[in-house]
Structures are given as C-alpha cells and as structure tokens.
Amino acid sequence: MSDRKILVTSALPYANGPIHLGHMVEYIQTDIWVRFQKQRQQQCYFVCADDTHGTPIMLRADSEGITPEQLIARVATEHLADFTEFGVAFDNFHSTHSEENKTLSSLIYRRLRDGGHIHSRSITQAYDPVKNMFLPDRFIKGDCPKCGAQDQYGDNCEACGATYSPIELKNAVSALSGEKPIEKDSLHYFFNLNDFADMLKQWIKADHLQSEVGNKMNEWLENGLHEWDISRDAPYFGFEIPDAPGKYFYVWLDAPIGYMASFKNLCARENLSFDEFWAEDSTAELYHFIGKDIIYFHALFWPAMLRGAQFRTPSAIFAHGFLTVNGEKMSKSRGTFIKARTYLEHLNPEYLRYYFAAKLGSGVDDIDLNFDDFTQRVNSDLVGKVVNIASRCAGFIHKRFDGLLSKHCAEPDLFGHFVEANEALAKLYENREFGKAMREIMALADRANQYIDEKKPWQMAKETDKDTELHEVCSIGLNLFRILVAYLKPVVPVLAHNAEIFLNIEAQTWPDDARPLLNHQIDVFRPLMTRVEPDKIAAIIEASKENLQKTQTPKARQFEPIADLIQFDDFAKLDLRIAKIIKADAVEGADKLLQLTVDIGDETRTVFAGIKSAYAPEQLIGKLTLVVANLASRKMRFGVSEGMVLAAGPGGRDIWLLSPDNGAVAGMRVK
C-alpha cells in the first residue's frame, strides 16, 4: 500500500428540503469508497456541507416566518441525522454560510478579479412585476431553447444538459407568480470562462473525468465557452461581493468553495495543513463525487476558478447517474421521491447500502431501485449467503467446543484463496466498480457455503468420532466468514462491526495478509441481519404514495341533470373572453366570495366569484379565467359585480381556472 493523502467530497445537499433516496446514491457511493481507503489505512478525509445560499432559501424562510439562519440550522440537523443513520461517516459536515467560506469566496473572487478574469456590465434580466424582484434561474420555467423540452428551469435543461440564460427560455413564466417575466437592466459581474479554454482542454485530456463525461465537456468546448454571471441582486441570502454593495455571489460560486471551507474547518479542529491539500503544487489527491446533472459546473467552472485563483485542480471528478424507483424517475422538483427518513422508519439502512453497491459501477448510468429485486438480493446475498455461514457454524462451536476455534487450519488452500482475492477486489473498489466487487464477494460466499454443504457438519455432529473434523470444518467456515465480512466492511459497516464483536476480534483492516484465527475464543452468535419483510416495503410505498404514483384514477362523480335546453341563438349572445386576474382580495364577511380585478383586453372589471374554497387570493394573481363579459352588472351586498367568472370542477377545493402558459391572452374571445 502507498502512503496516500486523499481528500474526498460529495456534492453539497441544498438546505431547502429533506434528503431523499436519490441523494443517497451519491453519499453511499462516496462513503463506501472512503471507508475502503481508510480500511487500507490511507490518510483519507471525507468532507461535505449544506449548500445554504440563494433566493429559494430566503423565500422558504420567509414563508415559515423564520430567518434563513434558523432555517438552515434546522435543516442541517435533519440532514446530518439522515446521513448518520445511513452510515455516511463524514469527517466534517459544515455549512456554506460560514466564516471560512466567506473568507475563501472573497479571496478567490479578488484573485480572479485582479488577474483580469472578472468584468462587469449592465445586463437585461428577467424580473417578476408582481413580486417586484429579479428572478433566480430556478424560479423561471419554460421550454429549453436548445432541444425544446418543456417545463425546464432557467439555468440548465434536465433533458439535454444544455446551459443558457433565463431570458433565452421559450414561453417563460415566473414560478413565483405565474406572470410572464419582464426585462429589466442591472449591473452584474462576470467570470471570463473562455480565458481558461486551453487549460480546460488539457485538463480534460489528462483523464480527470470519466470518458463519457470528457466527451460531453469537449462538445461544450468546441461550441465555445460563455462568460459566467457570478452575481445576483438584492434581496438575496448569501455573501456580498467585495466592493460591490447590493450585489451578492451567485450560489454556484460559493457552493463548491464550500468543499474548501469545510476542509479548512476540519484543519482548524484536527491541526491539519490546508495548503498540503489545496496549494497549487499539492501532491495530495482530491476527488469529487457528483451527480451527472451538475457536471458543467464542476468540470468547467470549478477547475477554471481554482486555476485562476492559484489553487490546485481536482485529481478526478466522478459523476453518477440518477435513481429511479420501480422504473419511476425521481425528481425533487416534481415530488416523485422517497424521503430518506421514510425509508429509515421502516428498513435497515444497510439493506440499501448493499443494494446500491450491487448496482453501482464506474460510469454515469442511471440505476433502478426495484423493490422485488431489492428484497430478493438482500435476502439471498447478505442473509442467505454471508450471515448464513456464521449461523451454520457458530452453534456447533459453542455447544461442542465451548466457543473455541480449532488449533490449526485444516483447509489452508481454501483460506488462502479467499485472502488472495483481496488484490482483485481492492482494484474493483478503487475503480468504483462496486457491483463487480459484490458479485466476486458473493461468489466467494457461494464457495464457502458449498464447502459447508459438502462437509455436512450437522451430520458429523451426530457421530461421536467426528468431533475433530466437525471442529475444524466449523472453524474454517467462521474464518471464511471473517474474510467475507472484511471485504464487505466498506458497504455494510454495522454488520461488519457486529461480526467483529461476535468473532471477538479488533476492527478489521483490509485482509491482504490475513491469517486464520486459531485456538481463538469467539462470542455467542446473535442474528447479524434479518430478512427484508414485505410489509416493511409496503409501508414505505404507502407512506410515499403521493410521491410515487404517476396519476390518480378519477373518482366517479355524480352529475346534476341537464337543465332546460336553450337555443343556439341564446348561446351566441354570450361574449365569452379570456381574462387575466390582476388583483384578488378576500371579501370581509363572505364565506365563499373573492373580489377579482380582471383584465378583459380593452378594460378591467370587478367580479365577485365564489371560489374562495379552492384558492387563496395570492394564488390567483396572473391566472387566466373565462368570463361572461356582457352579463349585466349585478349589485351585491359586497359591491357591484361586472361580469361572471366561469370555472370547471365539482366545487369545494376542486375548482379549476386556466393555466397562464397555454397560449391564451387577455381579451381573446372564445367562439
């Protein structure tokens, strides 16, 4: 083994929501790799932090009536609790809203600015005229200008991976008000990414990325690199840009710097050298594990920022694919996800750690959590193969030999075969080929079970002259079990720890030179893992059913009988128009009514509508509705209604107006 110095990070979870199983793919993958390095006694540190800045944090805190600082503190506690229960062992979990991050962000910005890589100019931005604020990229939705995919965010397309300016989106609307954004000018600061085009080409060529990721980066480089807007206008929760009052660092500038800040915080606590890992001439290794949706930021902006600020660049960036659940795409923005906490309330987290390991490779392919496959694989592999070896042998050792293993190894070649497998398995772990590693380990488990089946210790126990052979066979079985558990330790650390207690041994390092346990006292065997119970799976699905189901089957409705028929000439008299709701107020003293001000194209009208059960006033601003424009005004107890709003639905909470993004415009007549 080499004396390596390794720093590892996972992408920072955003502090505006819970951890879900899609997130856990990355953190479990990273944790397995880090645990493997530590088991081989490398100097390896694993740091992460909550990503805490940006308008979404500010808006959510405001909606909850708390400060952003209170919100991120609460979420940090929740996130860390989920990670800890899933066995993700960070050496430090910090926050991007920290003094270390503020200092480093300002330092990197000043170095980039002083190096001529920052410029400022006035730009036209999307502005919400209802909310009176510039819109963050993620608060604008529309059609991708590159591939045409609908319902995409204002900074990048989930369908094709393209990045663009929010004002390039087609059919854009504000996610806050539903209003079409207007254009407004503001002074902004830009990072000249193209200054580093040659450097990035060489960096990508030097195998710092997976081949498929490198190919994608080269496509973007061939198409030309754009300047990167690194500033945002107040109001904004983040760090103010030095010498630029009212301007804040865009969250994507200070978020990756959070890796450095978290490590700097660890350095202060553990008396480590920050420069040893981050200086431009550092010989330490630096690895980032990320999702494939944030490759652009990590593989282009981040190395360029580091180089421009005289820091070292990553040794490698490892991207992974997305998680689907029973074939369903997981998306936090669309609600189709199972929360980590929901899983933890019902199932052993090590089941999922093993299942993900069994599915993960070194590429960026998506993986699917199929619960039938999940149940079968965990029950067959971990319980039926690995733990079963210990349970088959331990009882005989205790009942017949007082818990003492045999004095000599009766099968040195078999034991040696298990130990010799360490080199190939180490290579698979190192290269993140966890699925292949699990298959190799389970092949060894099959060989151990085959040995026990061939020897039939349960039959030996019935014969008085077979005690010595019984002792040796069961001792070999437990020694093989010990090696298997050592190989699985990065994946199922709790199972491994409990096995070490049962075997009465110290914490196992990587077994590259393991010797059999001889004349060794073991502890009483207790069940190390139970089978996955179907009712637990059902409970998770039930608890997440609002998130998992694609559609709901409409309930059968009881309809009123058709009223008296009218003639076509009667219907033709109606002047039906699309109207935009520009103001909505509750009506004091009315249980069902809202007072709406609607734009019908050539004028505005005041209309009272009985839709309070379905909509809060602020939800209606910017929505379109159908109105009868030539209905005679009607004097009501609360005022004069100058038309009638038409809506669909059975009533109550189910009353539907028109979406603001369907191509209709205020004043359009309906024929």
XYZ file of C-alpha atoms in Angstrom:
671
model
C 0.000 0.000 0.000
C 1.170 3.503 -0.799
C 1.165 6.317 1.701
C -1.547 8.388 0.057
C -3.124 11.664 1.199
C -6.683 11.841 -0.087
C -9.451 14.430 0.236
C -12.924 13.371 -0.891
C -16.143 15.358 -1.225
C -19.745 14.697 -2.158
C -21.903 17.370 -3.752
C -23.486 19.669 -1.190
C -27.169 18.994 -0.439
C -29.335 22.086 -0.775
C -30.727 23.266 2.541
C -34.309 23.828 1.464
C -35.643 20.303 1.721
C -35.178 16.755 3.012
C -32.710 14.146 1.839
C -34.284 11.555 -0.461
C -33.090 8.201 -1.776
C -31.868 9.777 -4.997
C -29.420 11.819 -2.925
C -28.331 8.708 -1.041
C -26.928 7.061 -4.171
C -24.124 9.609 -4.152
C -23.436 9.739 -0.428
C -23.442 5.956 -0.074
C -21.196 5.568 -3.130
C -18.745 8.114 -1.741
C -18.841 6.677 1.768
C -18.095 3.163 0.502
C -15.070 4.430 -1.407
C -13.801 6.431 1.586
C -14.311 3.533 4.002
C -12.359 1.296 1.631
C -9.446 3.773 1.612
C -9.494 4.049 5.384
C -9.695 0.286 5.783
C -6.477 0.157 3.758
C -5.087 2.671 6.271
C -4.731 5.545 3.848
C -4.849 9.114 5.132
C -8.269 9.939 3.721
C -10.689 12.726 4.693
C -14.344 12.983 3.673
C -15.916 16.441 3.927
C -19.250 17.901 2.922
C -21.559 20.770 3.859
C -25.073 22.049 3.387
C -25.474 24.379 0.410
C -27.317 27.211 2.121
C -27.468 30.296 -0.083
C -29.840 31.624 -2.697
C -33.322 33.017 -3.146
C -35.130 29.691 -2.535
C -33.736 29.587 0.997
C -34.723 33.193 1.576
C -38.260 32.669 0.284
C -38.851 29.474 2.207
C -37.657 31.015 5.456
C -39.916 33.974 4.838
C -42.902 31.704 4.206
C -42.231 29.946 7.525
C -41.822 33.211 9.405
C -38.230 32.468 10.431
C -34.800 33.780 9.430
C -32.709 31.997 6.779
C -30.159 31.252 9.505
C -32.819 29.481 11.569
C -33.985 27.509 8.562
C -30.531 26.273 7.551
C -29.648 25.354 11.133
C -32.759 23.187 11.401
C -32.227 21.561 8.013
C -28.558 20.861 8.813
C -29.623 18.900 11.896
C -32.144 16.921 9.834
C -29.687 16.228 7.017
C -26.907 15.091 9.305
C -29.277 12.800 11.227
C -30.308 11.080 7.979
C -26.718 10.727 6.788
C -25.558 9.376 10.132
C -28.286 6.726 10.273
C -27.380 5.629 6.751
C -23.796 5.150 7.923
C -22.357 8.044 5.925
C -19.340 8.976 8.042
C -18.171 12.475 7.166
C -15.004 13.659 8.805
C -16.649 17.074 8.709
C -20.104 18.273 7.741
C -20.180 22.060 7.582
C -22.190 24.892 6.003
C -21.553 27.235 3.095
C -22.875 30.010 5.344
C -19.651 30.036 7.350
C -16.817 32.424 8.014
C -14.384 30.041 6.306
C -16.490 30.089 3.151
C -16.967 33.839 3.212
C -13.220 34.395 3.526
C -12.303 31.902 0.807
C -15.006 33.106 -1.596
C -13.804 36.688 -1.269
C -10.181 35.592 -1.681
C -10.902 33.595 -4.838
C -13.012 36.413 -6.290
C -10.295 39.017 -5.649
C -7.626 36.807 -7.202
C -9.792 36.252 -10.283
C -10.595 39.958 -10.487
C -7.000 41.042 -10.041
C -5.963 38.512 -12.668
C -8.270 40.179 -15.190
C -10.811 37.355 -15.277
C -13.774 39.360 -13.915
C -15.640 42.160 -15.670
C -18.898 43.979 -15.028
C -21.582 45.352 -17.295
C -25.263 46.136 -17.286
C -27.482 43.264 -18.415
C -31.144 42.698 -19.062
C -32.685 40.254 -16.619
C -35.985 38.543 -16.025
C -37.992 40.476 -13.459
C -41.257 39.489 -11.795
C -43.522 42.556 -11.917
C -45.858 41.048 -9.340
C -43.227 40.073 -6.757
C -41.026 43.110 -7.595
C -37.790 41.161 -7.744
C -35.285 39.772 -10.193
C -35.959 36.114 -10.701
C -33.317 33.475 -9.883
C -32.734 30.993 -12.670
C -34.569 28.219 -10.835
C -37.645 30.400 -10.451
C -38.204 30.708 -14.170
C -39.654 27.842 -16.155
C -40.229 27.371 -19.840
C -39.128 25.460 -22.920
C -35.428 24.687 -23.469
C -34.045 26.940 -26.236
C -31.765 24.115 -27.420
C -33.921 20.962 -27.505
C -37.412 22.313 -26.865
C -38.051 20.221 -23.733
C -40.888 21.744 -21.716
C -41.016 22.688 -18.044
C -37.284 23.346 -17.729
C -35.524 25.645 -15.284
C -33.934 28.922 -16.264
C -30.300 27.837 -15.974
C -29.995 24.362 -17.436
C -32.038 21.695 -19.176
C -32.585 18.368 -17.439
C -33.327 16.740 -20.789
C -30.262 17.665 -22.875
C -27.894 19.137 -20.259
C -27.593 22.494 -22.031
C -26.958 25.668 -20.056
C -28.337 29.027 -21.088
C -29.525 32.419 -19.904
C -33.028 32.525 -18.373
C -34.171 35.077 -20.921
C -33.375 32.520 -23.648
C -36.143 30.236 -22.355
C -39.184 29.999 -24.599
C -42.657 30.564 -23.144
C -41.073 31.555 -19.837
C -43.147 32.211 -16.713
C -42.279 33.125 -13.130
C -42.553 30.145 -10.812
C -43.449 32.568 -8.021
C -46.425 34.367 -9.540
C -47.129 32.641 -12.831
C -46.626 36.005 -14.530
C -44.588 36.327 -17.688
C -41.297 37.927 -16.638
C -40.456 41.372 -17.951
C -36.966 42.538 -18.849
C -35.079 44.937 -16.603
C -31.480 46.179 -16.555
C -28.996 45.635 -13.716
C -25.202 45.778 -13.255
C -23.681 42.298 -12.991
C -20.269 40.706 -12.611
C -18.955 38.013 -14.937
C -16.241 35.369 -14.850
C -14.444 35.097 -18.200
C -14.537 31.312 -18.516
C -13.133 31.402 -22.024
C -9.821 32.677 -20.597
C -9.301 29.094 -19.455
C -10.388 27.249 -22.607
C -6.913 25.940 -23.416
C -6.261 24.976 -19.819
C -9.581 23.092 -19.650
C -8.877 21.229 -22.900
C -5.590 19.990 -21.481
C -7.128 19.190 -18.102
C -9.920 17.143 -19.693
C -7.410 15.350 -21.931
C -5.447 14.312 -18.811
C -8.128 11.789 -17.737
C -9.548 13.709 -14.813
C -13.060 12.752 -15.975
C -14.885 9.589 -16.995
C -14.680 9.106 -20.758
C -18.356 9.843 -21.393
C -18.147 12.999 -19.282
C -14.952 14.099 -21.022
C -16.643 13.671 -24.392
C -19.510 15.905 -23.263
C -17.080 18.532 -21.993
C -15.266 18.534 -25.325
C -18.581 19.151 -27.100
C -19.174 22.224 -24.965
C -15.620 23.416 -25.511
C -15.973 23.036 -29.286
C -19.128 25.140 -29.199
C -17.302 27.905 -27.336
C -17.366 28.874 -23.667
C -19.579 31.683 -22.450
C -18.902 34.175 -19.698
C -20.499 33.207 -16.404
C -22.692 35.575 -14.423
C -21.483 35.210 -10.820
C -23.600 37.960 -9.232
C -27.173 38.345 -8.027
C -29.173 41.354 -6.929
C -30.624 42.028 -3.515
C -32.735 40.687 -1.932
C -30.535 37.598 -1.777
C -29.340 35.314 1.011
C -25.602 34.914 0.548
C -22.275 36.728 0.669
C -21.997 40.294 -0.592
C -19.383 40.731 -3.308
C -16.367 42.738 -2.117
C -16.539 46.394 -3.186
C -19.976 45.876 -4.783
C -22.736 46.936 -2.367
C -26.094 45.290 -3.005
C -24.548 42.589 -5.196
C -24.171 39.002 -3.976
C -22.222 35.961 -5.087
C -24.380 33.587 -7.115
C -24.838 30.427 -5.069
C -22.914 28.349 -7.618
C -19.794 30.409 -6.981
C -19.584 29.880 -3.236
C -21.107 26.366 -3.153
C -18.069 24.434 -4.467
C -15.801 26.693 -2.425
C -17.742 25.110 0.444
C -15.619 21.992 -0.102
C -12.540 24.032 0.754
C -14.278 25.770 3.637
C -15.433 22.519 5.210
C -11.902 21.126 4.993
C -10.458 24.349 6.417
C -12.837 23.993 9.352
C -11.623 20.412 9.828
C -7.996 21.563 9.622
C -8.525 24.004 12.470
C -10.112 21.288 14.586
C -7.643 18.492 13.789
C -4.491 20.594 13.301
C -4.146 19.606 9.624
C -2.430 21.541 6.853
C -4.899 23.181 4.478
C -2.191 24.056 1.954
C -0.969 20.478 1.851
C -4.245 19.580 0.127
C -5.200 22.793 -1.709
C -1.981 24.584 -2.685
C -1.259 24.825 -6.411
C 1.670 22.407 -6.100
C -0.136 19.957 -3.802
C 0.657 16.269 -4.304
C -2.402 15.157 -2.339
C -5.331 13.592 -4.171
C -8.647 15.446 -4.487
C -11.819 13.686 -5.642
C -15.351 14.999 -6.128
C -18.333 12.639 -6.321
C -21.275 14.361 -8.034
C -24.482 13.727 -9.964
C -24.352 13.948 -13.733
C -26.736 16.925 -13.676
C -24.073 19.253 -12.236
C -21.126 18.210 -14.406
C -20.982 21.565 -16.212
C -20.344 23.498 -13.011
C -17.802 21.036 -11.620
C -15.863 20.140 -14.744
C -15.652 23.585 -16.371
C -16.299 26.458 -13.948
C -14.729 24.867 -10.886
C -11.309 23.876 -12.335
C -11.094 27.256 -14.092
C -11.886 29.149 -10.875
C -9.288 27.167 -8.958
C -6.597 27.667 -11.584
C -7.325 31.380 -11.865
C -7.134 31.767 -8.077
C -3.841 29.842 -7.789
C -5.265 26.730 -6.140
C -4.883 23.110 -7.228
C -7.474 21.453 -9.503
C -9.250 18.138 -8.768
C -7.459 14.850 -9.352
C -10.719 13.471 -10.715
C -14.442 14.128 -10.763
C -16.664 11.049 -10.542
C -20.199 11.504 -11.863
C -23.042 9.067 -11.279
C -26.477 8.637 -12.813
C -29.939 9.226 -11.414
C -32.058 6.872 -9.327
C -35.395 5.533 -10.456
C -37.791 3.711 -8.141
C -39.638 0.776 -9.678
C -38.917 2.408 -13.026
C -40.191 5.856 -11.952
C -37.877 8.832 -12.443
C -37.104 10.554 -9.176
C -37.325 14.341 -9.182
C -37.364 16.552 -6.145
C -38.962 19.372 -8.111
C -41.792 17.112 -9.203
C -42.254 15.388 -5.867
C -41.581 11.845 -7.077
C -39.183 10.816 -4.373
C -38.967 8.668 -1.240
C -37.504 10.555 1.670
C -34.506 9.051 3.403
C -36.358 9.447 6.689
C -39.336 7.458 5.368
C -37.022 4.588 4.477
C -35.241 4.752 7.839
C -38.536 4.485 9.702
C -39.139 1.044 8.198
C -35.974 -0.686 6.946
C -32.360 -1.365 7.871
C -30.222 1.231 6.052
C -27.578 -1.390 5.333
C -30.020 -3.158 3.006
C -29.957 -0.088 0.784
C -26.203 0.389 1.095
C -25.675 -3.151 -0.181
C -28.282 -2.861 -2.920
C -26.809 0.373 -4.247
C -23.319 -1.147 -4.106
C -24.544 -4.146 -6.079
C -25.917 -1.834 -8.787
C -23.173 0.796 -8.987
C -20.347 0.900 -11.500
C -17.783 3.477 -12.530
C -19.978 5.027 -15.228
C -22.828 7.509 -15.232
C -25.685 5.101 -15.950
C -28.914 5.517 -14.026
C -29.801 2.796 -11.530
C -33.214 1.499 -10.556
C -34.415 0.630 -7.072
C -36.770 -2.229 -7.858
C -38.245 -3.400 -4.589
C -38.766 -7.001 -5.710
C -35.136 -7.228 -6.807
C -34.085 -5.365 -3.650
C -35.832 -7.907 -1.415
C -34.521 -10.919 -3.287
C -30.942 -9.651 -3.469
C -30.642 -8.676 0.190
C -32.314 -11.848 1.446
C -30.305 -14.089 -0.878
C -26.885 -12.441 -0.638
C -26.463 -10.875 2.780
C -28.760 -13.115 4.808
C -28.860 -16.333 2.810
C -25.193 -16.479 1.828
C -22.966 -14.421 4.146
C -24.695 -14.363 7.540
C -25.860 -17.930 6.983
C -22.245 -19.145 7.093
C -21.834 -17.853 10.640
C -25.210 -19.103 11.814
C -24.494 -22.608 10.415
C -21.146 -22.910 12.187
C -21.333 -20.890 15.409
C -23.791 -23.120 17.224
C -21.576 -26.196 16.921
C -18.508 -24.258 18.106
C -20.342 -23.125 21.251
C -22.239 -26.295 22.077
C -19.430 -28.752 21.421
C -16.219 -26.754 21.858
C -17.006 -24.026 24.415
C -16.735 -21.269 21.789
C -13.102 -22.066 20.981
C -11.950 -22.372 17.383
C -9.711 -25.224 16.197
C -5.961 -25.053 16.897
C -4.964 -25.439 13.266
C -6.310 -24.625 9.815
C -7.492 -27.769 8.064
C -8.012 -26.038 4.691
C -5.069 -23.652 4.149
C -5.537 -23.602 0.376
C -9.199 -22.617 0.646
C -8.427 -19.932 3.213
C -5.526 -18.723 1.085
C -7.820 -18.487 -1.953
C -10.124 -16.153 -0.023
C -7.225 -13.943 1.096
C -5.657 -13.847 -2.355
C -8.888 -12.399 -3.743
C -8.101 -9.156 -1.907
C -5.959 -7.771 -4.715
C -8.641 -8.061 -7.394
C -11.327 -6.799 -5.021
C -9.190 -3.827 -3.990
C -8.800 -2.871 -7.639
C -12.569 -3.042 -8.153
C -13.232 -0.896 -5.070
C -10.573 1.604 -6.094
C -12.130 1.937 -9.556
C -15.643 2.259 -8.080
C -16.760 -0.974 -9.706
C -18.783 -1.864 -6.641
C -21.277 -4.060 -8.476
C -18.495 -6.265 -9.819
C -16.912 -6.392 -6.364
C -20.185 -7.554 -4.788
C -20.511 -10.309 -7.393
C -16.971 -11.510 -6.667
C -17.586 -11.467 -2.909
C -20.838 -13.399 -3.303
C -19.023 -15.945 -5.472
C -16.653 -16.463 -2.529
C -19.655 -16.776 -0.211
C -21.075 -19.439 -2.519
C -17.760 -21.293 -2.310
C -17.824 -21.172 1.497
C -21.396 -22.455 1.609
C -20.508 -25.160 -0.904
C -17.681 -26.284 1.389
C -20.036 -26.497 4.363
C -22.658 -28.351 2.289
C -20.034 -30.856 1.171
C -18.790 -31.468 4.732
C -22.292 -31.576 6.285
C -21.362 -30.595 9.859
C -24.922 -31.330 11.007
C -24.333 -34.991 10.180
C -20.882 -35.001 11.778
C -22.470 -33.750 14.996
C -24.463 -36.993 15.188
C -21.339 -39.151 15.050
C -19.152 -39.395 18.143
C -15.923 -39.974 16.211
C -16.272 -36.870 14.068
C -15.665 -34.222 16.744
C -12.238 -33.172 15.474
C -13.411 -32.865 11.879
C -16.568 -31.043 12.985
C -14.423 -28.604 14.971
C -12.143 -27.942 12.001
C -14.925 -27.576 9.422
C -16.883 -25.076 11.521
C -13.691 -23.182 12.381
C -12.824 -22.912 8.687
C -16.385 -21.752 7.994
C -16.083 -18.934 10.529
C -12.643 -17.943 9.247
C -14.028 -17.683 5.708
C -16.946 -15.678 7.069
C -14.474 -13.333 8.737
C -12.703 -12.633 5.408
C -16.009 -12.091 3.598
C -17.101 -9.588 6.228
C -13.784 -7.754 5.893
C -14.402 -7.390 2.154
C -17.952 -6.167 2.774
C -16.976 -3.773 5.561
C -16.982 -0.607 3.386
C -20.536 -1.440 2.313
C -22.165 -2.774 5.497
C -20.078 -1.321 8.355
C -22.614 -2.081 11.107
C -22.884 -5.717 10.075
C -19.081 -5.849 9.965
C -18.762 -4.260 13.419
C -21.250 -6.699 14.952
C -19.424 -9.577 13.281
C -16.164 -8.359 14.823
C -17.817 -8.395 18.250
C -19.108 -11.919 17.616
C -15.674 -13.091 16.423
C -14.013 -11.305 19.361
C -11.501 -9.503 17.127
C -10.230 -5.973 16.639
C -11.637 -3.803 13.857
C -10.565 -5.443 10.615
C -8.265 -3.691 8.187
C -8.095 -4.800 4.557
C -7.231 -8.532 4.738
C -4.307 -8.588 2.326
C -2.165 -10.586 4.745
C -4.844 -12.162 6.954
C -4.045 -15.255 8.979
C -6.686 -17.691 10.212
C -7.974 -17.384 13.759
C -6.617 -20.436 15.591
C -7.413 -21.610 19.127
C -9.421 -18.385 19.359
C -12.354 -17.700 21.657
C -15.457 -16.312 19.956
C -18.524 -14.693 21.475
C -22.066 -16.023 21.440
C -23.649 -15.727 17.985
C -26.608 -13.380 17.698
C -28.531 -12.753 14.463
C -26.473 -10.255 12.451
C -29.141 -9.393 9.897
C -32.760 -10.394 9.365
C -34.591 -10.859 6.089
C -36.390 -7.997 4.364
C -40.047 -8.159 5.330
C -42.554 -7.416 2.541
C -44.824 -5.482 4.891
C -41.977 -3.008 5.520
C -41.652 -2.373 1.785
C -45.407 -1.918 1.576
C -45.260 0.597 4.428
C -42.641 2.694 2.609
C -44.680 2.679 -0.587
C -47.821 3.592 1.334
C -46.055 6.449 3.131
C -44.761 7.755 -0.201
C -47.755 7.005 -2.381
C -48.473 10.668 -3.146
C -44.950 10.938 -4.485
C -44.670 7.624 -6.307
C -47.875 7.297 -8.256
C -47.945 8.715 -11.757
C -51.613 9.590 -11.859
C -54.691 9.115 -9.769
C -57.723 7.388 -11.159
C -60.522 9.945 -11.173
C -63.338 9.147 -8.814
C -66.750 8.605 -10.304
C -68.810 11.761 -9.907
C -72.494 12.327 -9.569
C -73.695 14.879 -12.088
C -76.711 17.133 -11.905
C -79.419 16.541 -14.523
C -79.251 18.800 -17.567
C -81.235 21.995 -17.090
C -83.771 23.380 -19.557
C -82.320 23.455 -23.084
C -81.557 26.787 -24.764
C -81.355 27.596 -28.454
C -78.102 28.382 -30.295
C -79.174 31.999 -30.756
C -79.350 32.303 -26.979
C -75.799 30.949 -26.611
C -74.490 33.189 -29.427
C -75.447 36.253 -27.404
C -72.728 35.456 -24.833
C -69.484 37.462 -25.087
C -67.012 34.944 -23.634
C -63.494 36.261 -23.114
C -60.194 35.135 -21.645
C -59.415 37.403 -18.690
C -56.252 37.774 -16.661
C -56.658 38.151 -12.904
C -54.519 41.127 -11.901
C -55.783 41.534 -8.339
C -57.606 39.337 -5.849
C -58.890 40.146 -2.387
C -60.862 38.365 0.284
C -64.340 39.764 0.886
C -64.926 40.593 4.506
C -67.993 38.820 5.802
C -68.244 36.406 2.854
C -67.513 32.703 3.239
C -67.133 31.829 -0.449
C -66.519 35.046 -2.363
C -63.314 36.645 -3.616
C -63.239 40.076 -5.250
C -61.286 39.873 -8.510
C -59.997 42.605 -10.768
C -59.720 41.129 -14.260
C -58.217 42.416 -17.490
C -60.513 41.501 -20.411
C -58.337 43.140 -23.058
C -59.859 46.570 -23.526
C -60.762 47.315 -19.910
C -60.644 45.974 -16.386
C -63.667 44.725 -14.482
C -64.512 43.927 -10.887
C -66.065 40.496 -10.499
C -67.154 38.618 -7.392
C -66.523 34.878 -7.680
C -67.411 32.050 -5.304
C -64.031 30.287 -5.490
C -62.590 31.014 -2.054
C -62.745 27.308 -1.119
C -60.221 26.474 -3.840
C -57.860 29.456 -3.975
C -56.133 31.885 -1.660
C -56.099 35.384 -3.200
C -52.336 35.384 -3.797
C -52.606 32.141 -5.797
C -54.801 33.800 -8.408
C -52.550 36.645 -9.492
C -51.592 36.098 -13.115
C -54.008 33.228 -13.708
C -56.347 33.249 -16.675
C -60.062 32.590 -16.471
C -63.110 32.654 -18.705
C -65.625 35.443 -18.100
C -69.034 36.354 -19.464
C -68.201 39.936 -20.425
C -71.680 41.072 -21.474
C -73.516 39.940 -18.378
C -75.447 42.815 -16.862
C -73.860 44.238 -13.724
C -75.339 42.903 -10.540
C -75.473 44.813 -7.289
C -74.482 42.562 -4.401
C -74.258 43.106 -0.666
C -70.461 43.484 -1.001
C -70.404 45.648 -4.135
C -71.175 45.575 -7.864
C -70.083 42.515 -9.912
C -69.366 43.466 -13.538
C -69.332 40.010 -15.088
C -69.146 36.327 -14.261
C -66.148 34.051 -13.896
C -66.530 30.588 -15.407
C -64.582 27.676 -13.906
C -64.573 23.892 -14.090
C -64.855 21.319 -11.343
C -67.333 19.867 -8.884
C -66.805 22.605 -6.308
C -65.163 22.802 -2.918
C -61.387 22.629 -3.310
C -61.722 21.293 -6.857
C -62.336 24.438 -8.904
C -60.034 24.991 -11.859
C -59.162 28.114 -13.798
C -56.914 28.302 -16.854
C -53.149 27.921 -16.711
C -51.221 31.100 -17.618
C -48.972 29.242 -20.072
C -51.467 27.754 -22.541
C -51.085 30.360 -25.276
C -54.225 32.312 -24.401
C -54.070 36.077 -23.867
C -56.305 38.502 -22.036
C -59.161 39.792 -24.179
C -59.225 36.805 -26.537
C -62.821 35.999 -27.481
C -63.945 32.394 -27.196
C -66.021 31.250 -30.150
